[in-house]
Amino acid sequence: AEEVGGGDKEVVREYFNNNGFDRWKKIYGDTDDVNKVQLDIRLGHSKTVENVMKMLTEEGSLKGVTVCDAGCGTGCLSIPLAKEGAIVSASDISASMVAEAQKQAQEELLKAKDDLAPTPVMPKFEVKDLESLDGKYDTVVCLDVMIHYPQSKADGMIAHLASLAENRLILSFAPKTFYYDLLKRIGELFPGPSKATRAYLHAEADVEKALQKAGWKIRKRGLIATQFYFAKLIEAVPA
Ligand code: SAM
């Protein structure tokens, strides 16, 4: 029932190359021109990134570890990963996002190169939807991307991402819980001017089922919640 005619992917690509790019670049940036809601989302999202960095670094150094950041956006995760010495493959369906991520990585990594140890390896950036990614990576991460797709599509995305990962798969998604469901419904009654895409919530049990089907099990779970930002964060490993 949730499938839309032309397919969500084209709508999402178009959005993140235009309005969505402007909106999210601002939210993920550090400028003052954000409203209260955007500021809250910025805070929530930065907590997600922090949590992921903690999950990954507490298991050992990232130096030389290959990481695929699928749907990298403006590089909020790719850049700190590179700073820890990871070999990052960053990709996104939106060419605008990839260009911005590349620009920010250049600014943050090349300029600071001499002060950073280990010397960061520049992430490899690519305009690609995650469904057509290939190769093998120690760790695959996909943050806040599934929110743009219904569960039927998310199942396939999870299976594909799992096939690229050797040791770890980290996903975040907006959890389908009663309270958040309600918030979202209220949001739909009063949509903000720049809310051009719809958001899909995912039940943790459905995500877990998709992982199990792919031969993976959940090892760690976390929940990041601010006033307007909710994300369930999970780390999965081969079962
Ligand atoms: N992961 C980044 C982060 O957490 O900072 C960005 C999150 S942003 C809400 C969602 C991103 O997913 C956008 O940059 C969008 O272009 C990208 N995206 C959406 N669908 C995608 C797909 N099928 N394949 C790859 N990227 C996709």
Short mmCIF file of C-alpha atoms and ligand atoms in Angstrom, two decimals:
data_model
loop_
_atom_site.label_atom_id
_atom_site.label_comp_id
_atom_site.label_asym_id
_atom_site.label_seq_id
_atom_site.Cartn_x
_atom_site.Cartn_y
_atom_site.Cartn_z
CA ALA A 1 0.00 0.00 0.00
CA GLU A 2 2.97 2.27 0.61
CA GLU A 3 4.50 1.91 -2.85
CA VAL A 4 4.20 5.06 -4.92
CA GLY A 5 3.83 5.00 -8.71
CA GLY A 6 7.18 6.21 -10.09
CA GLY A 7 9.13 4.52 -7.31
CA ASP A 8 10.52 6.17 -4.21
CA LYS A 9 14.08 6.15 -5.46
CA GLU A 10 13.68 8.68 -8.25
CA VAL A 11 11.70 10.99 -6.00
CA VAL A 12 14.36 10.72 -3.32
CA ARG A 13 17.19 11.36 -5.79
CA GLU A 14 15.45 14.43 -7.16
CA TYR A 15 14.76 15.72 -3.64
CA PHE A 16 18.34 15.32 -2.43
CA ASN A 17 19.71 17.03 -5.53
CA ASN A 18 17.48 20.07 -4.97
CA ASN A 19 15.37 21.23 -1.97
CA GLY A 20 16.48 18.35 0.17
CA PHE A 21 20.09 19.17 -0.50
CA ASP A 22 19.69 22.76 0.72
CA ARG A 23 17.67 21.70 3.75
CA TRP A 24 19.95 18.88 4.88
CA LYS A 25 23.21 20.63 4.11
CA LYS A 26 22.06 23.28 6.55
CA ILE A 27 20.93 20.80 9.19
CA TYR A 28 24.18 18.82 8.95
CA GLY A 29 26.31 21.98 8.91
CA ASP A 30 27.20 24.40 11.66
CA THR A 31 25.72 27.69 10.51
CA ASP A 32 23.18 29.70 12.53
CA ASP A 33 20.47 29.88 9.86
CA VAL A 34 18.45 26.98 11.23
CA ASN A 35 15.14 27.03 13.06
CA LYS A 36 14.49 25.32 16.39
CA VAL A 37 13.32 22.08 14.83
CA GLN A 38 16.30 21.91 12.47
CA LEU A 39 18.67 22.66 15.35
CA ASP A 40 17.13 19.82 17.33
CA ILE A 41 17.50 17.43 14.39
CA ARG A 42 21.12 18.57 13.97
CA LEU A 43 21.77 17.71 17.61
CA GLY A 44 20.05 14.32 17.39
CA HIS A 45 21.88 13.38 14.22
CA SER A 46 25.25 14.41 15.64
CA LYS A 47 24.54 12.09 18.57
CA THR A 48 23.93 9.25 16.13
CA VAL A 49 27.27 9.92 14.44
CA GLU A 50 28.98 10.07 17.85
CA ASN A 51 27.39 6.78 18.87
CA VAL A 52 28.52 5.08 15.68
CA MET A 53 32.07 6.34 16.16
CA LYS A 54 31.98 4.99 19.72
CA MET A 55 30.58 1.61 18.61
CA LEU A 56 33.31 1.29 16.00
CA THR A 57 36.33 2.60 17.89
CA GLU A 58 35.64 0.68 21.11
CA GLU A 59 36.23 -2.54 19.21
CA GLY A 60 39.73 -1.50 18.20
CA SER A 61 41.59 0.97 16.03
CA LEU A 62 40.05 1.85 12.67
CA LYS A 63 43.42 2.35 11.05
CA GLY A 64 43.38 0.54 7.71
CA VAL A 65 39.86 -0.82 8.25
CA THR A 66 37.69 -0.61 5.11
CA VAL A 67 34.35 1.09 5.67
CA CYS A 68 31.55 1.62 3.20
CA ASP A 69 29.39 4.64 4.10
CA ALA A 70 26.27 4.08 2.00
CA GLY A 71 24.17 7.21 1.55
CA CYS A 72 26.98 9.37 2.95
CA GLY A 73 25.16 12.71 2.63
CA THR A 74 27.51 15.61 3.34
CA GLY A 75 30.10 13.33 4.89
CA CYS A 76 29.19 13.70 8.59
CA LEU A 77 30.38 10.16 9.27
CA SER A 78 32.90 9.61 6.46
CA ILE A 79 35.10 12.48 7.61
CA PRO A 80 35.48 11.39 11.27
CA LEU A 81 36.03 7.82 10.06
CA ALA A 82 38.87 8.99 7.82
CA LYS A 83 40.31 10.94 10.74
CA GLU A 84 40.55 7.63 12.63
CA GLY A 85 42.53 6.13 9.76
CA ALA A 86 39.72 4.11 8.13
CA ILE A 87 39.77 3.50 4.36
CA VAL A 88 36.38 4.96 3.53
CA SER A 89 34.25 4.36 0.43
CA ALA A 90 31.57 7.02 0.58
CA SER A 91 28.66 7.01 -1.84
CA ASP A 92 25.30 8.65 -2.24
CA ILE A 93 22.48 8.65 -4.77
CA SER A 94 22.67 12.48 -4.90
CA ALA A 95 25.46 14.08 -6.93
CA SER A 96 24.99 17.32 -4.98
CA MET A 97 25.53 15.51 -1.69
CA VAL A 98 28.64 13.75 -2.95
CA ALA A 99 30.12 17.02 -4.23
CA GLU A 100 29.46 18.66 -0.87
CA ALA A 101 30.93 15.73 1.07
CA GLN A 102 34.02 15.83 -1.10
CA LYS A 103 34.41 19.57 -0.56
CA GLN A 104 34.05 19.22 3.21
CA ALA A 105 36.47 16.29 3.33
CA GLN A 106 39.02 18.30 1.42
CA GLU A 107 38.62 21.22 3.80
CA GLU A 108 38.73 19.15 6.95
CA LEU A 109 41.21 16.45 6.04
CA LEU A 110 43.71 17.96 3.64
CA LYS A 111 44.20 21.18 5.53
CA ALA A 112 44.55 19.46 8.89
CA LYS A 113 46.66 16.65 7.48
CA ASP A 114 49.83 17.54 9.35
CA ASP A 115 48.05 17.79 12.68
CA LEU A 116 46.21 14.51 12.37
CA ALA A 117 47.62 11.17 13.37
CA PRO A 118 47.25 8.72 11.77
CA THR A 119 47.41 10.67 8.51
CA PRO A 120 43.90 10.36 7.13
CA VAL A 121 43.28 8.65 3.81
CA MET A 122 40.94 10.76 1.68
CA PRO A 123 37.62 8.88 1.35
CA LYS A 124 36.78 7.62 -2.11
CA PHE A 125 33.59 9.40 -3.13
CA GLU A 126 31.11 8.06 -5.64
CA VAL A 127 27.65 8.98 -6.92
CA LYS A 128 25.87 5.66 -6.65
CA ASP A 129 22.68 4.30 -5.17
CA LEU A 130 23.43 1.74 -2.51
CA GLU A 131 21.60 -0.98 -4.43
CA SER A 132 24.34 -0.92 -7.09
CA LEU A 133 27.33 -0.88 -4.74
CA ASP A 134 29.68 -3.82 -4.97
CA GLY A 135 32.91 -5.00 -3.40
CA LYS A 136 33.64 -6.17 0.13
CA TYR A 137 34.22 -4.02 3.17
CA ASP A 138 35.10 -4.84 6.74
CA THR A 139 32.27 -2.60 7.89
CA VAL A 140 29.23 -1.22 6.11
CA VAL A 141 27.32 1.72 7.60
CA CYS A 142 24.04 3.18 6.40
CA LEU A 143 22.68 6.01 8.52
CA ASP A 144 19.27 7.64 8.24
CA VAL A 145 18.66 6.41 4.69
CA MET A 146 15.99 3.75 5.23
CA ILE A 147 13.60 6.47 6.42
CA HIS A 148 13.07 7.30 2.73
CA TYR A 149 11.85 3.81 1.80
CA PRO A 150 9.02 1.47 2.79
CA GLN A 151 9.88 -1.79 4.54
CA SER A 152 9.45 -3.79 1.32
CA LYS A 153 12.35 -1.83 -0.22
CA ALA A 154 14.31 -1.68 3.02
CA ASP A 155 14.38 -5.51 3.12
CA GLY A 156 16.27 -5.58 -0.17
CA MET A 157 18.58 -2.77 0.92
CA ILE A 158 19.48 -4.60 4.13
CA ALA A 159 20.17 -7.83 2.24
CA HIS A 160 22.39 -6.04 -0.27
CA LEU A 161 24.31 -4.07 2.35
CA ALA A 162 24.85 -7.28 4.34
CA SER A 163 26.31 -8.94 1.23
CA LEU A 164 28.97 -6.20 1.04
CA ALA A 165 30.01 -6.50 4.69
CA GLU A 166 32.51 -8.93 6.13
CA ASN A 167 32.33 -8.18 9.84
CA ARG A 168 29.92 -5.43 10.78
CA LEU A 169 26.80 -3.76 9.50
CA ILE A 170 25.55 -0.62 11.20
CA LEU A 171 22.12 0.77 10.39
CA SER A 172 19.98 3.54 11.74
CA PHE A 173 16.29 3.98 11.10
CA ALA A 174 13.28 5.79 12.51
CA PRO A 175 11.61 3.27 14.81
CA LYS A 176 7.97 2.45 14.42
CA THR A 177 6.77 2.89 17.95
CA PHE A 178 3.46 4.16 19.15
CA TYR A 179 4.73 7.55 20.27
CA TYR A 180 6.74 8.25 17.17
CA ASP A 181 3.94 7.03 14.93
CA LEU A 182 1.75 9.61 16.57
CA LEU A 183 4.28 12.42 16.18
CA LYS A 184 4.64 11.56 12.52
CA ARG A 185 0.91 11.62 11.98
CA ILE A 186 0.72 15.03 13.57
CA GLY A 187 3.59 16.08 11.31
CA GLU A 188 1.60 14.92 8.30
CA LEU A 189 -1.35 17.04 9.34
CA PHE A 190 0.89 20.10 9.60
CA PRO A 191 3.64 19.59 7.06
CA GLY A 192 6.45 22.14 7.11
CA PRO A 193 7.18 24.01 3.86
CA SER A 194 10.38 22.11 3.11
CA LYS A 195 9.19 18.65 4.07
CA ALA A 196 8.97 17.44 0.50
CA THR A 197 9.46 13.72 1.06
CA ARG A 198 7.52 11.35 3.17
CA ALA A 199 9.15 9.49 6.01
CA TYR A 200 8.81 5.75 6.53
CA LEU A 201 9.09 4.21 9.96
CA HIS A 202 10.44 0.72 10.44
CA ALA A 203 9.61 -1.79 13.13
CA GLU A 204 12.72 -3.12 14.79
CA ALA A 205 11.35 -6.65 14.43
CA ASP A 206 11.09 -6.22 10.65
CA VAL A 207 14.66 -4.96 10.38
CA GLU A 208 15.81 -7.85 12.56
CA LYS A 209 13.93 -10.33 10.37
CA ALA A 210 15.58 -8.96 7.22
CA LEU A 211 18.99 -9.26 8.87
CA GLN A 212 18.28 -12.82 9.99
CA LYS A 213 17.24 -13.77 6.49
CA ALA A 214 20.58 -12.46 5.25
CA GLY A 215 22.41 -14.52 7.90
CA TRP A 216 23.14 -11.70 10.32
CA LYS A 217 22.27 -11.09 13.97
CA ILE A 218 22.03 -7.93 16.04
CA ARG A 219 24.84 -7.46 18.55
CA LYS A 220 24.24 -3.94 19.83
CA ARG A 221 21.22 -1.66 19.93
CA GLY A 222 20.89 1.98 20.78
CA LEU A 223 18.23 4.64 20.67
CA ILE A 224 18.91 8.29 19.98
CA ALA A 225 16.05 10.61 20.76
CA THR A 226 15.73 14.34 20.96
CA GLN A 227 12.51 16.30 20.62
CA PHE A 228 12.19 15.86 16.87
CA TYR A 229 14.80 13.26 16.00
CA PHE A 230 14.41 9.56 16.68
CA ALA A 231 16.80 6.91 15.51
CA LYS A 232 17.27 3.31 16.39
CA LEU A 233 20.88 2.33 15.89
CA ILE A 234 21.89 -1.28 15.46
CA GLU A 235 25.10 -3.12 14.90
CA ALA A 236 24.80 -6.53 13.27
CA VAL A 237 27.38 -9.25 12.81
CA PRO A 238 27.35 -12.53 10.85
CA ALA A 239 25.13 -15.02 12.71
N1 SAM B 1 24.01 9.13 6.04
C1 SAM B 1 24.14 10.58 6.03
C2 SAM B 1 24.23 11.08 7.44
O1 SAM B 1 23.73 10.40 8.35
O2 SAM B 1 24.81 12.16 7.67
C3 SAM B 1 23.00 11.28 5.28
C4 SAM B 1 21.58 11.01 5.75
S1 SAM B 1 20.35 11.84 4.75
C5 SAM B 1 18.93 11.95 5.78
C6 SAM B 1 19.88 10.59 3.61
C7 SAM B 1 20.86 10.43 2.46
O3 SAM B 1 20.58 9.20 1.78
C8 SAM B 1 20.79 11.52 1.41
O4 SAM B 1 22.07 12.06 1.19
C9 SAM B 1 20.26 10.79 0.18
O5 SAM B 1 20.71 11.34 -1.04
C10 SAM B 1 20.77 9.38 0.40
N2 SAM B 1 20.03 8.31 -0.29
C11 SAM B 1 18.69 8.16 -0.37
N3 SAM B 1 18.39 7.03 -1.04
C12 SAM B 1 19.56 6.45 -1.37
C13 SAM B 1 19.91 5.26 -2.07
N4 SAM B 1 18.97 4.45 -2.57
N5 SAM B 1 21.21 4.97 -2.25
C14 SAM B 1 22.16 5.80 -1.76
N6 SAM B 1 21.90 6.94 -1.09
C15 SAM B 1 20.61 7.27 -0.90
#
